[in-house]
Amino acid sequence: MSSILGTYKRRDVSFSEGKGVYLTSTAGEKYLDFVSGIAVNSLGHCHPYLVEAIKKQSENKEHTLGFGPRVDGFDQVPFGDHEALKKAITKNTAAIMLETVQGEGGVRVVPDYCLKPLRKLCDDNGILLILDEVQCGIGRTGKLFAFEWANVDPDIVPIAKGIGGGFPIGACLVNKKVAVGMKPGTHGSTFGGNPLAMSIGNAVLDIILKKGFLENVQEVGSYFEKELKELQKKYSNVIEQVRGIGLLRGIKLKIDNNKFLDHLFQNKMLAVKAGDNVVRLLPPLIV
């Protein structure tokens, strides 16, 4: 581990293999993985269909990815503060951008009654609505995109994580109104359309878009919520609130979430923290 930068507080465990919803450590211990690479491994570990797609395409050419500087020019307002949002809009405002379901921010679902007025607010001010679905998209909520629950049409949708099933893929979806601005010379992508990445993305969608797959995510997600709320009733001194939708769930705690995560780890279960003293549960969609 000495060759890895100390940017994360890593646990003293290494995993040698994974299968479905389980990971096996180098010590031979089996862990139930409810992190999924933070909503990345949507098909679990070593899904046979995905593995076959990788094997097939990896015989041809492939890519590396880099990172660029953070983009400036963003003003932030408190979650759920509609008045602050309206006041933040000026003649220079280009768009409103938010996660349909906040991931790192504490698994907070933006309700339908907020998303629909946001769409109108953008239309009234001639600005774009950008819904970030990097963590909550590609089936995690029980629909292909989380914004489908509200019947809202965004202008731009960034996606990544789950679309690659563990392989690094990112994409930006836009409507026709936005697409007309992307003319030759305005933007470029060295690795865009990479054959290996595209075949993996197609393989993930082949599974997720199969008849009954998303319905099963909804069913399992509802069961998950029901059981978590039963635990909340039983341990109300520990659990303050159950949040989320589908298989993107959060437990807001009355105790330190680090201690709670340590307890889960000692009992061979993996989860990950989020803001607002929340523990995130992100099982593979095949759970």
PDB file of N, CA and C in Angstrom, residues 40 42 58 73-74 80 82 88 101 114 128 130-131 146 153-154 163 172 208 220-221 230 245 249 251 272 279 283:
ATOM      1  N   VAL A  40     -20.717   1.869  -8.934  1.00  0.00           N
ATOM      2  CA  VAL A  40     -20.064   1.588 -10.226  1.00  0.00           C
ATOM      3  C   VAL A  40     -20.380   0.183 -10.728  1.00  0.00           C
ATOM      4  N   SER A  42     -22.547  -2.050 -11.227  1.00  0.00           N
ATOM      5  CA  SER A  42     -23.996  -2.256 -11.216  1.00  0.00           C
ATOM      6  C   SER A  42     -24.396  -3.699 -11.474  1.00  0.00           C
ATOM      7  N   SER A  58     -11.065  -6.764 -25.866  1.00  0.00           N
ATOM      8  CA  SER A  58      -9.699  -6.480 -25.421  1.00  0.00           C
ATOM      9  C   SER A  58      -8.647  -7.044 -26.370  1.00  0.00           C
ATOM     10  N   GLY A  73     -16.682  28.741 -12.027  1.00  0.00           N
ATOM     11  CA  GLY A  73     -17.890  29.405 -12.497  1.00  0.00           C
ATOM     12  C   GLY A  73     -19.180  28.860 -11.925  1.00  0.00           C
ATOM     13  N   PHE A  74     -19.092  28.035 -10.879  1.00  0.00           N
ATOM     14  CA  PHE A  74     -20.300  27.471 -10.262  1.00  0.00           C
ATOM     15  C   PHE A  74     -20.595  28.172  -8.930  1.00  0.00           C
ATOM     16  N   GLY A  80     -32.412  22.382  -1.184  1.00  0.00           N
ATOM     17  CA  GLY A  80     -33.822  22.613  -0.902  1.00  0.00           C
ATOM     18  C   GLY A  80     -34.219  24.066  -0.682  1.00  0.00           C
ATOM     19  N   HIS A  82     -35.207  27.044  -2.269  1.00  0.00           N
ATOM     20  CA  HIS A  82     -35.659  27.532  -3.574  1.00  0.00           C
ATOM     21  C   HIS A  82     -35.495  29.045  -3.708  1.00  0.00           C
ATOM     22  N   ALA A  88     -29.971  33.500  -6.852  1.00  0.00           N
ATOM     23  CA  ALA A  88     -28.641  33.262  -7.438  1.00  0.00           C
ATOM     24  C   ALA A  88     -28.629  33.410  -8.958  1.00  0.00           C
ATOM     25  N   VAL A 101     -30.506  12.558  -7.398  1.00  0.00           N
ATOM     26  CA  VAL A 101     -30.401  12.031  -6.030  1.00  0.00           C
ATOM     27  C   VAL A 101     -28.971  12.290  -5.579  1.00  0.00           C
ATOM     28  N   CYS A 114     -40.118  19.426  -6.521  1.00  0.00           N
ATOM     29  CA  CYS A 114     -39.011  20.379  -6.694  1.00  0.00           C
ATOM     30  C   CYS A 114     -38.480  20.340  -8.131  1.00  0.00           C
ATOM     31  N   LEU A 128     -30.419  26.440 -18.971  1.00  0.00           N
ATOM     32  CA  LEU A 128     -30.476  24.988 -19.127  1.00  0.00           C
ATOM     33  C   LEU A 128     -30.625  24.286 -17.775  1.00  0.00           C
ATOM     34  N   ILE A 130     -29.419  20.935 -15.970  1.00  0.00           N
ATOM     35  CA  ILE A 130     -28.461  19.827 -16.028  1.00  0.00           C
ATOM     36  C   ILE A 130     -28.696  18.920 -14.827  1.00  0.00           C
ATOM     37  N   LEU A 131     -29.043  17.672 -15.077  1.00  0.00           N
ATOM     38  CA  LEU A 131     -29.259  16.703 -14.005  1.00  0.00           C
ATOM     39  C   LEU A 131     -28.139  15.669 -14.028  1.00  0.00           C
ATOM     40  N   ALA A 146     -32.947   8.461 -12.991  1.00  0.00           N
ATOM     41  CA  ALA A 146     -33.745   8.826 -11.818  1.00  0.00           C
ATOM     42  C   ALA A 146     -34.755   9.918 -12.133  1.00  0.00           C
ATOM     43  N   ASP A 153     -37.842  16.476 -18.296  1.00  0.00           N
ATOM     44  CA  ASP A 153     -36.855  16.331 -19.370  1.00  0.00           C
ATOM     45  C   ASP A 153     -35.729  17.337 -19.181  1.00  0.00           C
ATOM     46  N   PRO A 154     -34.552  16.898 -18.741  1.00  0.00           N
ATOM     47  CA  PRO A 154     -33.417  17.808 -18.603  1.00  0.00           C
ATOM     48  C   PRO A 154     -32.812  18.135 -19.966  1.00  0.00           C
ATOM     49  N   ILE A 163     -22.670   2.824 -16.001  1.00  0.00           N
ATOM     50  CA  ILE A 163     -22.713   2.508 -17.429  1.00  0.00           C
ATOM     51  C   ILE A 163     -21.527   1.633 -17.844  1.00  0.00           C
ATOM     52  N   CYS A 172     -21.923  12.296 -21.954  1.00  0.00           N
ATOM     53  CA  CYS A 172     -22.758  13.462 -21.700  1.00  0.00           C
ATOM     54  C   CYS A 172     -23.902  13.450 -22.704  1.00  0.00           C
ATOM     55  N   ILE A 208     -29.219  -4.514 -18.308  1.00  0.00           N
ATOM     56  CA  ILE A 208     -30.121  -3.632 -17.570  1.00  0.00           C
ATOM     57  C   ILE A 208     -31.447  -3.421 -18.299  1.00  0.00           C
ATOM     58  N   VAL A 220     -36.911  -5.136  -5.392  1.00  0.00           N
ATOM     59  CA  VAL A 220     -35.892  -5.365  -4.361  1.00  0.00           C
ATOM     60  C   VAL A 220     -35.643  -4.079  -3.571  1.00  0.00           C
ATOM     61  N   GLY A 221     -35.657  -2.933  -4.281  1.00  0.00           N
ATOM     62  CA  GLY A 221     -35.452  -1.649  -3.619  1.00  0.00           C
ATOM     63  C   GLY A 221     -36.544  -1.344  -2.611  1.00  0.00           C
ATOM     64  N   GLU A 230     -37.877  -0.900   9.229  1.00  0.00           N
ATOM     65  CA  GLU A 230     -38.142  -1.750  10.391  1.00  0.00           C
ATOM     66  C   GLU A 230     -36.967  -1.681  11.365  1.00  0.00           C
ATOM     67  N   ILE A 245     -33.804   5.832  -2.803  1.00  0.00           N
ATOM     68  CA  ILE A 245     -34.775   5.223  -3.699  1.00  0.00           C
ATOM     69  C   ILE A 245     -34.100   4.063  -4.420  1.00  0.00           C
ATOM     70  N   ARG A 249     -29.454   3.738  -1.253  1.00  0.00           N
ATOM     71  CA  ARG A 249     -30.047   3.964   0.066  1.00  0.00           C
ATOM     72  C   ARG A 249     -29.042   4.582   1.034  1.00  0.00           C
ATOM     73  N   ILE A 251     -28.554   5.687   5.338  1.00  0.00           N
ATOM     74  CA  ILE A 251     -29.015   5.629   6.723  1.00  0.00           C
ATOM     75  C   ILE A 251     -28.395   6.804   7.464  1.00  0.00           C
ATOM     76  N   VAL A 272     -20.306   2.568   2.658  1.00  0.00           N
ATOM     77  CA  VAL A 272     -19.471   3.763   2.506  1.00  0.00           C
ATOM     78  C   VAL A 272     -20.195   4.967   3.089  1.00  0.00           C
ATOM     79  N   VAL A 279     -24.655   6.774   6.148  1.00  0.00           N
ATOM     80  CA  VAL A 279     -23.987   5.591   5.607  1.00  0.00           C
ATOM     81  C   VAL A 279     -24.725   5.188   4.338  1.00  0.00           C
ATOM     82  N   PRO A 283     -25.781  -1.692  -3.178  1.00  0.00           N
ATOM     83  CA  PRO A 283     -25.541  -3.064  -3.661  1.00  0.00           C
ATOM     84  C   PRO A 283     -25.582  -3.127  -5.179  1.00  0.00           C
TER      85      PRO A 283
END
